[in-house]
mmCIF file of C-alpha atoms and ligand atoms in Angstrom:
data_model
loop_
_atom_site.group_PDB
_atom_site.id
_atom_site.type_symbol
_atom_site.label_atom_id
_atom_site.label_comp_id
_atom_site.label_asym_id
_atom_site.label_seq_id
_atom_site.Cartn_x
_atom_site.Cartn_y
_atom_site.Cartn_z
ATOM 1 C CA MET A 1 14.566 -14.373 -8.814
ATOM 2 C CA ARG A 2 11.900 -16.244 -6.833
ATOM 3 C CA VAL A 3 9.788 -13.820 -4.840
ATOM 4 C CA LEU A 4 7.318 -14.669 -2.099
ATOM 5 C CA VAL A 5 4.625 -12.001 -1.788
ATOM 6 C CA THR A 6 2.631 -11.982 1.474
ATOM 7 C CA GLY A 7 -0.748 -10.334 1.057
ATOM 8 C CA GLY A 8 -0.327 -11.077 -2.642
ATOM 9 C CA ALA A 9 -4.070 -11.181 -3.337
ATOM 10 C CA GLY A 10 -4.676 -7.685 -1.962
ATOM 11 C CA TYR A 11 -4.772 -4.354 -3.735
ATOM 12 C CA ILE A 12 -1.099 -3.395 -3.862
ATOM 13 C CA GLY A 13 -0.039 -7.044 -3.604
ATOM 14 C CA SER A 14 -1.865 -8.140 -6.754
ATOM 15 C CA HIS A 15 -0.440 -5.254 -8.789
ATOM 16 C CA THR A 16 3.050 -6.050 -7.512
ATOM 17 C CA VAL A 17 2.667 -9.761 -8.344
ATOM 18 C CA LEU A 18 1.782 -8.745 -11.907
ATOM 19 C CA THR A 19 4.746 -6.356 -12.192
ATOM 20 C CA LEU A 20 7.127 -9.057 -10.900
ATOM 21 C CA LEU A 21 5.769 -11.666 -13.327
ATOM 22 C CA GLU A 22 6.028 -9.224 -16.225
ATOM 23 C CA ALA A 23 9.665 -8.577 -15.266
ATOM 24 C CA GLY A 24 10.326 -12.310 -15.592
ATOM 25 C CA HIS A 25 10.468 -13.248 -11.909
ATOM 26 C CA ASP A 26 8.868 -16.325 -10.379
ATOM 27 C CA VAL A 27 6.262 -15.508 -7.771
ATOM 28 C CA VAL A 28 4.613 -17.381 -4.940
ATOM 29 C CA ALA A 29 1.717 -15.441 -3.432
ATOM 30 C CA LEU A 30 0.724 -16.056 0.153
ATOM 31 C CA ASP A 31 -2.545 -14.715 1.531
ATOM 32 C CA SER A 32 -5.002 -15.589 4.306
ATOM 33 C CA LEU A 33 -7.816 -14.248 2.089
ATOM 34 C CA ALA A 34 -9.153 -12.484 5.200
ATOM 35 C CA ASN A 35 -9.502 -9.251 3.228
ATOM 36 C CA ALA A 36 -8.839 -10.280 -0.368
ATOM 37 C CA SER A 37 -10.325 -12.400 -3.107
ATOM 38 C CA PRO A 38 -8.427 -15.112 -5.004
ATOM 39 C CA GLU A 39 -10.156 -13.718 -8.107
ATOM 40 C CA SER A 40 -7.577 -10.893 -8.138
ATOM 41 C CA LEU A 41 -4.758 -13.381 -8.725
ATOM 42 C CA ARG A 42 -6.798 -15.377 -11.244
ATOM 43 C CA ARG A 43 -7.001 -12.154 -13.261
ATOM 44 C CA VAL A 44 -3.309 -11.399 -12.697
ATOM 45 C CA GLY A 45 -2.662 -14.855 -14.164
ATOM 46 C CA ASP A 46 -4.743 -13.933 -17.247
ATOM 47 C CA LEU A 47 -2.869 -10.653 -17.694
ATOM 48 C CA ALA A 48 0.573 -12.220 -17.213
ATOM 49 C CA GLY A 49 -0.174 -15.339 -19.241
ATOM 50 C CA ARG A 50 1.058 -17.452 -16.313
ATOM 51 C CA GLU A 51 -1.000 -18.956 -13.550
ATOM 52 C CA VAL A 52 -0.193 -17.517 -10.117
ATOM 53 C CA ASP A 53 0.879 -19.924 -7.374
ATOM 54 C CA LEU A 54 -1.296 -18.905 -4.385
ATOM 55 C CA ARG A 55 -0.850 -20.491 -0.949
ATOM 56 C CA VAL A 56 -3.612 -19.737 1.554
ATOM 57 C CA VAL A 57 -1.829 -19.243 4.892
ATOM 58 C CA ASP A 58 -2.262 -16.883 7.838
ATOM 59 C CA LEU A 59 0.888 -15.233 9.204
ATOM 60 C CA LEU A 60 -0.304 -16.086 12.719
ATOM 61 C CA ASP A 61 -0.185 -19.806 11.887
ATOM 62 C CA GLU A 62 3.488 -20.111 12.726
ATOM 63 C CA GLN A 63 4.000 -23.696 11.599
ATOM 64 C CA GLY A 64 1.900 -23.327 8.456
ATOM 65 C CA LEU A 65 3.813 -20.161 7.584
ATOM 66 C CA THR A 66 7.224 -21.727 8.114
ATOM 67 C CA ASP A 67 6.250 -24.748 6.017
ATOM 68 C CA ALA A 68 5.002 -22.474 3.220
ATOM 69 C CA VAL A 69 8.102 -20.249 3.200
ATOM 70 C CA VAL A 70 10.533 -23.175 3.342
ATOM 71 C CA ASP A 71 8.602 -24.908 0.577
ATOM 72 C CA ALA A 72 8.520 -21.759 -1.617
ATOM 73 C CA ARG A 73 12.345 -21.399 -1.441
ATOM 74 C CA PRO A 74 12.225 -17.624 -2.110
ATOM 75 C CA ASP A 75 15.246 -15.447 -2.874
ATOM 76 C CA ALA A 76 13.315 -12.443 -1.531
ATOM 77 C CA VAL A 77 10.039 -11.597 0.188
ATOM 78 C CA VAL A 78 7.715 -8.658 -0.356
ATOM 79 C CA HIS A 79 5.671 -8.335 2.829
ATOM 80 C CA PHE A 80 2.257 -6.687 2.443
ATOM 81 C CA ALA A 81 0.057 -8.882 4.638
ATOM 82 C CA GLY A 82 -1.483 -6.960 7.509
ATOM 83 C CA LEU A 83 -4.459 -5.003 8.760
ATOM 84 C CA LYS A 84 -4.752 -1.435 7.523
ATOM 85 C CA ALA A 85 -7.886 0.357 8.704
ATOM 86 C CA VAL A 86 -6.990 3.275 10.960
ATOM 87 C CA GLY A 87 -10.378 3.520 12.726
ATOM 88 C CA GLU A 88 -10.568 -0.229 13.328
ATOM 89 C CA SER A 89 -7.076 -0.152 14.833
ATOM 90 C CA VAL A 90 -8.234 2.363 17.450
ATOM 91 C CA ALA A 91 -11.110 0.046 18.425
ATOM 92 C CA GLU A 92 -9.090 -3.208 18.292
ATOM 93 C CA PRO A 93 -5.460 -2.365 19.056
ATOM 94 C CA GLU A 94 -4.501 -5.827 20.315
ATOM 95 C CA ARG A 95 -5.623 -7.458 17.068
ATOM 96 C CA TYR A 96 -3.632 -4.889 15.066
ATOM 97 C CA TYR A 97 -0.423 -5.369 17.030
ATOM 98 C CA ARG A 98 -0.786 -9.156 17.054
ATOM 99 C CA THR A 99 -1.392 -9.355 13.315
ATOM 100 C CA ASN A 100 0.984 -6.683 12.055
ATOM 101 C CA VAL A 101 3.833 -6.982 14.559
ATOM 102 C CA GLY A 102 3.377 -10.630 15.609
ATOM 103 C CA GLY A 103 2.773 -11.718 12.015
ATOM 104 C CA THR A 104 6.001 -10.040 10.917
ATOM 105 C CA LEU A 105 7.966 -11.700 13.754
ATOM 106 C CA ASN A 106 6.661 -15.073 12.557
ATOM 107 C CA LEU A 107 7.642 -14.196 9.012
ATOM 108 C CA VAL A 108 11.187 -13.210 10.023
ATOM 109 C CA ARG A 109 11.600 -16.531 11.804
ATOM 110 C CA ALA A 110 10.176 -18.467 8.853
ATOM 111 C CA MET A 111 12.487 -16.633 6.438
ATOM 112 C CA ASP A 112 15.483 -17.448 8.623
ATOM 113 C CA ALA A 113 14.456 -21.112 8.558
ATOM 114 C CA ALA A 114 14.252 -20.917 4.760
ATOM 115 C CA GLY A 115 17.633 -19.157 4.496
ATOM 116 C CA CYS A 116 16.034 -16.104 2.843
ATOM 117 C CA ARG A 117 16.951 -12.765 4.409
ATOM 118 C CA THR A 118 15.893 -10.174 1.836
ATOM 119 C CA MET A 119 12.638 -8.351 2.500
ATOM 120 C CA ALA A 120 10.790 -5.359 1.109
ATOM 121 C CA PHE A 121 8.302 -4.266 3.779
ATOM 122 C CA SER A 122 5.063 -2.447 3.135
ATOM 123 C CA SER A 123 5.440 0.518 5.455
ATOM 124 C CA SER A 124 3.589 3.797 5.259
ATOM 125 C CA ALA A 125 4.033 7.534 5.387
ATOM 126 C CA THR A 126 1.922 7.211 8.512
ATOM 127 C CA VAL A 127 5.233 6.542 10.371
ATOM 128 C CA TYR A 128 5.934 10.272 10.063
ATOM 129 C CA GLY A 129 3.186 10.854 12.657
ATOM 130 C CA ARG A 130 2.203 14.479 13.007
ATOM 131 C CA VAL A 131 3.854 15.986 9.984
ATOM 132 C CA THR A 132 5.403 19.378 10.671
ATOM 133 C CA GLN A 133 7.306 19.955 7.460
ATOM 134 C CA VAL A 134 6.708 19.062 3.794
ATOM 135 C CA PRO A 135 8.080 17.632 1.574
ATOM 136 C CA ILE A 136 8.910 14.774 3.946
ATOM 137 C CA ARG A 137 12.390 13.254 3.850
ATOM 138 C CA GLU A 138 13.215 9.797 5.213
ATOM 139 C CA ASP A 139 15.175 11.334 8.098
ATOM 140 C CA ALA A 140 12.163 13.313 9.367
ATOM 141 C CA PRO A 141 11.076 12.551 12.961
ATOM 142 C CA LEU A 142 8.982 9.384 13.293
ATOM 143 C CA GLY A 143 5.849 8.760 15.336
ATOM 144 C CA ALA A 144 2.250 7.739 14.913
ATOM 145 C CA THR A 145 -1.249 8.888 15.771
ATOM 146 C CA ASN A 146 -3.085 5.544 16.003
ATOM 147 C CA PRO A 147 -2.366 1.825 16.641
ATOM 148 C CA TYR A 148 -2.197 1.062 12.904
ATOM 149 C CA GLY A 149 0.514 3.687 12.506
ATOM 150 C CA TRP A 150 2.357 2.476 15.609
ATOM 151 C CA SER A 151 2.277 -1.087 14.285
ATOM 152 C CA LYS A 152 4.078 0.070 11.117
ATOM 153 C CA PHE A 153 6.522 2.065 13.245
ATOM 154 C CA MET A 154 7.199 -0.995 15.448
ATOM 155 C CA VAL A 155 7.712 -3.344 12.518
ATOM 156 C CA GLU A 156 10.206 -0.905 11.018
ATOM 157 C CA GLN A 157 12.111 -0.952 14.316
ATOM 158 C CA VAL A 158 12.018 -4.766 14.517
ATOM 159 C CA LEU A 159 13.386 -5.057 10.995
ATOM 160 C CA ARG A 160 16.094 -2.457 11.601
ATOM 161 C CA ASP A 161 17.219 -4.399 14.676
ATOM 162 C CA VAL A 162 17.150 -7.737 12.833
ATOM 163 C CA ALA A 163 19.277 -6.263 10.043
ATOM 164 C CA ALA A 164 21.687 -4.698 12.557
ATOM 165 C CA ALA A 165 22.178 -8.018 14.364
ATOM 166 C CA ASP A 166 22.838 -10.165 11.296
ATOM 167 C CA GLU A 167 24.491 -8.678 8.251
ATOM 168 C CA ARG A 168 22.976 -11.306 5.975
ATOM 169 C CA TRP A 169 19.694 -9.383 6.154
ATOM 170 C CA ALA A 170 18.736 -6.752 3.571
ATOM 171 C CA VAL A 171 15.515 -4.883 4.315
ATOM 172 C CA GLY A 172 13.672 -2.135 2.487
ATOM 173 C CA LEU A 173 11.218 -0.086 4.545
ATOM 174 C CA LEU A 174 8.978 1.217 1.796
ATOM 175 C CA ARG A 175 6.985 4.196 3.013
ATOM 176 C CA TYR A 176 3.983 4.559 0.759
ATOM 177 C CA PHE A 177 2.157 7.810 0.433
ATOM 178 C CA ASN A 178 -1.416 7.490 -0.947
ATOM 179 C CA PRO A 179 -1.706 4.599 -3.423
ATOM 180 C CA VAL A 180 -4.642 4.958 -5.816
ATOM 181 C CA GLY A 181 -5.691 3.917 -9.300
ATOM 182 C CA ALA A 182 -5.709 0.493 -10.869
ATOM 183 C CA HIS A 183 -4.052 -1.515 -13.601
ATOM 184 C CA PRO A 184 -4.872 0.174 -16.954
ATOM 185 C CA SER A 185 -6.649 -3.000 -18.135
ATOM 186 C CA GLY A 186 -9.370 -2.297 -15.551
ATOM 187 C CA ARG A 187 -9.266 -5.974 -14.554
ATOM 188 C CA ILE A 188 -7.623 -5.572 -11.132
ATOM 189 C CA GLY A 189 -8.033 -2.751 -8.652
ATOM 190 C CA GLU A 190 -8.934 -1.802 -5.105
ATOM 191 C CA ASP A 191 -11.898 -3.683 -3.647
ATOM 192 C CA PRO A 192 -12.498 -2.353 -0.132
ATOM 193 C CA THR A 193 -14.864 -4.228 2.179
ATOM 194 C CA GLY A 194 -17.696 -2.085 3.512
ATOM 195 C CA THR A 195 -17.732 1.670 3.122
ATOM 196 C CA PRO A 196 -14.291 2.886 2.044
ATOM 197 C CA ASN A 197 -12.466 5.264 4.379
ATOM 198 C CA ASN A 198 -10.034 6.417 1.728
ATOM 199 C CA LEU A 199 -10.750 9.235 -0.652
ATOM 200 C CA VAL A 200 -10.440 7.763 -4.135
ATOM 201 C CA PRO A 201 -12.326 4.493 -3.517
ATOM 202 C CA PHE A 202 -15.102 6.546 -1.919
ATOM 203 C CA ILE A 203 -15.250 8.976 -4.863
ATOM 204 C CA ALA A 204 -15.315 6.004 -7.243
ATOM 205 C CA GLN A 205 -18.297 4.530 -5.399
ATOM 206 C CA VAL A 206 -20.093 7.891 -5.506
ATOM 207 C CA ALA A 207 -19.426 8.019 -9.249
ATOM 208 C CA VAL A 208 -21.102 4.614 -9.788
ATOM 209 C CA GLY A 209 -24.030 5.596 -7.584
ATOM 210 C CA ARG A 210 -23.293 3.523 -4.484
ATOM 211 C CA HIS A 211 -23.272 6.715 -2.363
ATOM 212 C CA GLU A 212 -25.045 10.027 -2.861
ATOM 213 C CA ARG A 213 -22.100 12.352 -2.326
ATOM 214 C CA LEU A 214 -18.580 12.676 -0.997
ATOM 215 C CA VAL A 215 -18.106 14.291 2.397
ATOM 216 C CA VAL A 216 -14.998 16.477 2.229
ATOM 217 C CA HIS A 217 -13.367 16.390 5.641
ATOM 218 C CA GLY A 218 -12.497 20.020 6.262
ATOM 219 C CA GLY A 219 -12.389 23.084 4.039
ATOM 220 C CA ASP A 220 -10.404 25.395 6.307
ATOM 221 C CA TYR A 221 -6.874 23.997 6.164
ATOM 222 C CA ASP A 222 -3.998 26.268 5.246
ATOM 223 C CA THR A 223 -3.720 24.764 1.748
ATOM 224 C CA VAL A 224 -4.369 25.843 -1.837
ATOM 225 C CA ASP A 225 -8.177 25.567 -1.499
ATOM 226 C CA GLY A 226 -8.638 24.772 2.190
ATOM 227 C CA THR A 227 -8.925 20.980 1.711
ATOM 228 C CA GLY A 228 -6.322 18.369 2.712
ATOM 229 C CA VAL A 229 -3.321 17.826 0.453
ATOM 230 C CA ARG A 230 -1.828 14.348 -0.130
ATOM 231 C CA ASP A 231 0.701 12.671 -2.384
ATOM 232 C CA TYR A 232 -1.389 10.307 -4.522
ATOM 233 C CA ILE A 233 0.686 7.676 -6.299
ATOM 234 C CA HIS A 234 -0.483 5.334 -9.054
ATOM 235 C CA VAL A 235 -0.517 1.744 -7.793
ATOM 236 C CA VAL A 236 1.427 0.553 -10.859
ATOM 237 C CA ASP A 237 4.183 3.104 -10.133
ATOM 238 C CA LEU A 238 4.173 1.808 -6.573
ATOM 239 C CA ALA A 239 4.438 -1.804 -7.783
ATOM 240 C CA GLU A 240 7.399 -0.805 -9.944
ATOM 241 C CA GLY A 241 8.978 0.799 -6.876
ATOM 242 C CA HIS A 242 8.957 -2.649 -5.216
ATOM 243 C CA LEU A 243 10.734 -4.176 -8.173
ATOM 244 C CA ALA A 244 13.399 -1.461 -8.024
ATOM 245 C CA ALA A 245 13.770 -1.941 -4.258
ATOM 246 C CA LEU A 246 14.191 -5.720 -4.596
ATOM 247 C CA GLU A 247 16.856 -5.245 -7.240
ATOM 248 C CA ARG A 248 18.716 -2.844 -4.968
ATOM 249 C CA LEU A 249 18.368 -5.135 -1.929
ATOM 250 C CA THR A 250 20.095 -8.004 -3.714
ATOM 251 C CA THR A 251 23.290 -5.907 -3.728
ATOM 252 C CA THR A 252 23.056 -4.060 -0.366
ATOM 253 C CA ALA A 253 22.768 -5.296 3.209
ATOM 254 C CA GLY A 254 21.165 -3.486 6.133
ATOM 255 C CA ALA A 255 17.846 -1.697 6.543
ATOM 256 C CA HIS A 256 16.926 1.181 4.251
ATOM 257 C CA ALA A 257 13.890 3.467 4.388
ATOM 258 C CA TRP A 258 12.638 4.785 1.065
ATOM 259 C CA ASN A 259 9.680 7.072 0.412
ATOM 260 C CA LEU A 260 7.505 5.896 -2.439
ATOM 261 C CA GLY A 261 5.594 8.973 -3.506
ATOM 262 C CA THR A 262 5.483 11.398 -6.409
ATOM 263 C CA GLY A 263 6.605 14.507 -4.531
ATOM 264 C CA ARG A 264 3.471 16.312 -5.724
ATOM 265 C CA GLY A 265 0.566 17.152 -3.442
ATOM 266 C CA SER A 266 -3.054 17.323 -4.611
ATOM 267 C CA SER A 267 -5.992 18.713 -2.652
ATOM 268 C CA VAL A 268 -9.255 16.829 -2.136
ATOM 269 C CA LEU A 269 -11.009 19.214 -4.544
ATOM 270 C CA GLU A 270 -8.300 18.687 -7.169
ATOM 271 C CA VAL A 271 -8.871 14.938 -6.902
ATOM 272 C CA VAL A 272 -12.643 15.446 -7.199
ATOM 273 C CA ALA A 273 -12.099 17.545 -10.346
ATOM 274 C CA ALA A 274 -9.716 14.985 -11.882
ATOM 275 C CA PHE A 275 -12.108 12.134 -11.137
ATOM 276 C CA SER A 276 -15.083 14.074 -12.533
ATOM 277 C CA ALA A 277 -13.138 14.616 -15.756
ATOM 278 C CA ALA A 278 -12.261 10.914 -15.886
ATOM 279 C CA CYS A 279 -15.800 9.624 -15.363
ATOM 280 C CA GLY A 280 -17.495 12.302 -17.477
ATOM 281 C CA HIS A 281 -19.826 13.719 -14.839
ATOM 282 C CA GLU A 282 -19.534 15.891 -11.744
ATOM 283 C CA VAL A 283 -18.945 14.006 -8.526
ATOM 284 C CA PRO A 284 -21.232 15.614 -5.924
ATOM 285 C CA TYR A 285 -19.666 16.611 -2.620
ATOM 286 C CA GLU A 286 -20.264 18.659 0.491
ATOM 287 C CA VAL A 287 -17.627 20.184 2.743
ATOM 288 C CA ARG A 288 -17.994 19.314 6.427
ATOM 289 C CA ASP A 289 -15.823 19.288 9.564
ATOM 290 C CA ARG A 290 -12.224 18.130 9.679
ATOM 291 C CA ARG A 291 -11.591 14.442 10.368
ATOM 292 C CA PRO A 292 -9.799 13.961 13.720
ATOM 293 C CA GLY A 293 -6.121 13.083 13.304
ATOM 294 C CA ASP A 294 -5.777 14.452 9.757
ATOM 295 C CA VAL A 295 -2.928 16.785 8.850
ATOM 296 C CA ALA A 296 -3.253 19.645 6.371
ATOM 297 C CA ALA A 297 -0.604 18.438 3.932
ATOM 298 C CA SER A 298 1.560 15.359 3.486
ATOM 299 C CA TYR A 299 3.769 14.708 0.490
ATOM 300 C CA ALA A 300 7.065 13.004 -0.125
ATOM 301 C CA ASP A 301 10.513 14.113 -0.952
ATOM 302 C CA PRO A 302 11.145 11.244 -3.401
ATOM 303 C CA ALA A 303 14.801 12.113 -4.089
ATOM 304 C CA LEU A 304 16.333 9.221 -2.134
ATOM 305 C CA ALA A 305 14.368 6.559 -4.025
ATOM 306 C CA ALA A 306 15.318 8.279 -7.279
ATOM 307 C CA SER A 307 19.033 8.241 -6.495
ATOM 308 C CA GLU A 308 19.292 4.876 -4.693
ATOM 309 C CA LEU A 309 16.668 2.853 -6.565
ATOM 310 C CA GLY A 310 16.727 4.618 -9.921
ATOM 311 C CA TRP A 311 12.936 4.805 -9.613
ATOM 312 C CA THR A 312 10.509 7.700 -9.915
ATOM 313 C CA ALA A 313 6.719 7.722 -10.127
ATOM 314 C CA GLU A 314 5.667 8.698 -13.657
ATOM 315 C CA ARG A 315 1.880 8.521 -13.836
ATOM 316 C CA THR A 316 -0.315 11.614 -13.443
ATOM 317 C CA LEU A 317 -3.358 12.261 -11.260
ATOM 318 C CA ALA A 318 -5.465 12.157 -14.442
ATOM 319 C CA GLN A 319 -4.180 8.637 -15.214
ATOM 320 C CA MET A 320 -4.797 7.534 -11.616
ATOM 321 C CA CYS A 321 -8.422 8.674 -11.860
ATOM 322 C CA GLU A 322 -8.960 7.280 -15.380
ATOM 323 C CA ASP A 323 -7.629 3.876 -14.332
ATOM 324 C CA ALA A 324 -9.562 3.878 -11.036
ATOM 325 C CA TRP A 325 -12.695 4.707 -13.015
ATOM 326 C CA ARG A 326 -12.083 1.991 -15.628
ATOM 327 C CA TRP A 327 -11.777 -0.575 -12.835
ATOM 328 C CA GLN A 328 -14.763 0.738 -10.833
ATOM 329 C CA SER A 329 -17.137 1.074 -13.782
ATOM 330 C CA ALA A 330 -16.291 -2.374 -15.150
ATOM 331 C CA ASN A 331 -16.459 -3.934 -11.659
ATOM 332 C CA PRO A 332 -19.008 -1.877 -9.691
ATOM 333 C CA ASN A 333 -19.018 -4.493 -6.914
ATOM 334 C CA GLY A 334 -15.316 -5.254 -7.064
ATOM 335 C CA TYR A 335 -14.451 -8.948 -7.396
ATOM 336 C CA ALA A 336 -17.840 -10.079 -6.009
ATOM 337 C CA GLU A 337 -20.010 -10.744 -9.037
HETATM 338 N N1 UFG B 401 -10.969 12.621 2.652
HETATM 339 C C1 UFG B 401 -12.193 13.256 2.524
HETATM 340 N N2 UFG B 401 -13.315 12.496 2.487
HETATM 341 C C2 UFG B 401 -13.295 11.124 2.562
HETATM 342 C C3 UFG B 401 -12.041 10.484 2.693
HETATM 343 C C4 UFG B 401 -10.911 11.272 2.747
HETATM 344 O O1 UFG B 401 -12.263 14.476 2.450
HETATM 345 O O2 UFG B 401 -14.354 10.486 2.530
HETATM 346 C C5 UFG B 401 -9.742 13.439 2.645
HETATM 347 C C6 UFG B 401 -8.935 13.331 3.932
HETATM 348 O O3 UFG B 401 -9.384 14.247 4.891
HETATM 349 C C7 UFG B 401 -7.521 13.592 3.416
HETATM 350 C C8 UFG B 401 -7.538 13.008 2.007
HETATM 351 O O4 UFG B 401 -8.916 12.945 1.630
HETATM 352 O O5 UFG B 401 -7.308 14.982 3.309
HETATM 353 C C9 UFG B 401 -6.941 11.620 1.927
HETATM 354 O O6 UFG B 401 -7.558 10.771 2.880
HETATM 355 P P1 UFG B 401 -7.360 9.184 2.866
HETATM 356 O O7 UFG B 401 -8.176 8.621 3.980
HETATM 357 O O8 UFG B 401 -7.591 8.651 1.516
HETATM 358 O O9 UFG B 401 -5.803 9.009 3.157
HETATM 359 P P2 UFG B 401 -4.930 9.486 4.404
HETATM 360 O O10 UFG B 401 -3.888 10.393 3.858
HETATM 361 O O11 UFG B 401 -5.727 9.965 5.529
HETATM 362 O O12 UFG B 401 -4.338 8.097 4.904
HETATM 363 C C10 UFG B 401 -3.588 7.295 4.032
HETATM 364 C C11 UFG B 401 -3.846 5.818 4.323
HETATM 365 C C12 UFG B 401 -3.322 5.426 5.646
HETATM 366 C C13 UFG B 401 -1.917 5.837 5.786
HETATM 367 C C14 UFG B 401 -1.740 7.293 5.485
HETATM 368 C C15 UFG B 401 -0.289 7.635 5.466
HETATM 369 O O13 UFG B 401 -5.203 5.540 4.284
HETATM 370 O O14 UFG B 401 -3.372 4.021 5.756
HETATM 371 O O15 UFG B 401 -2.262 7.602 4.205
HETATM 372 O O16 UFG B 401 -0.090 8.989 5.390
HETATM 373 F F1 UFG B 401 -1.505 5.607 7.047
#
């Protein structure tokens, strides 16, 4: 199949482009390069043995987007492109809604014009808002705690309504838990701009000496060791989840939410220990106050994806940390060299 991947040069996008190419699909990557480097897809091309077709387009450029989608003639779209920093979304809500919600509306219209109505959307476990019960099933109550989360929530609703109005649409709402790690080659990985907000990229930068120590946000949660528990999922497992979702969407109409997680929770200190083992030295940390908006524990019930997609995450926390470390140590400054 021919797959258009928006945000294809980004972290999860680049890994998914590689997985699709390896499965024998044709891929057109679309990216504004606002928060990604074309070097990621150059390396994906090396790994796949096929050059990646990258079109530099912004989703907010309605005409440019429509031209690109019509020209790409995709059978399906994987839609990653969007803004994703929680703190930034609180400071600049309008930009977040315009880009994430408005950009998706433009994409839906462009896909209609191209006669392509199959989409896997990059949603997030953040749509579960204030989690009250774990493991989290897809039918848990939805909500959000910041504009980024609301933008994902709104896009899910838009896509559900689009699929309800026109039965030619097939949409997967893929709710990611905490994607970490890198391709085992160490050639592609996560390259955050500025100081990372997320745990594993921050630990990785501490391990290469870019920061003195990790600040653990809260040691008094009601969890195994008092620190926050999350469902970390290897980015290659996540990429494979997209492939499984696309295959399923070619035979089913309507909108479907699927959790992409492992079903296992790990605490911050367990991640620190796994990363220390992977990099061969202790990662220094200090425990400080809780981070506002954080919940104690969030992890998936992955049973629906297992039964409907035939997909389960296989890779361990040790592999996630080993692969993140291979990427970080070989590319201490990410793609900028
Ligand atoms: N943490 C620290 N120190 C840090 C960074 C994080 O202790 O420097 C802790 C957090 O308190 C939390 C855990 O590590 O307990 C994971 O934090 P992340 O920021 O890596 O991830 P979150 O679970 O907070 O958020 C992630 C994504 C969001 C997404 C959300 C969905 O970053 O985009 O999952 O649940 F919305």
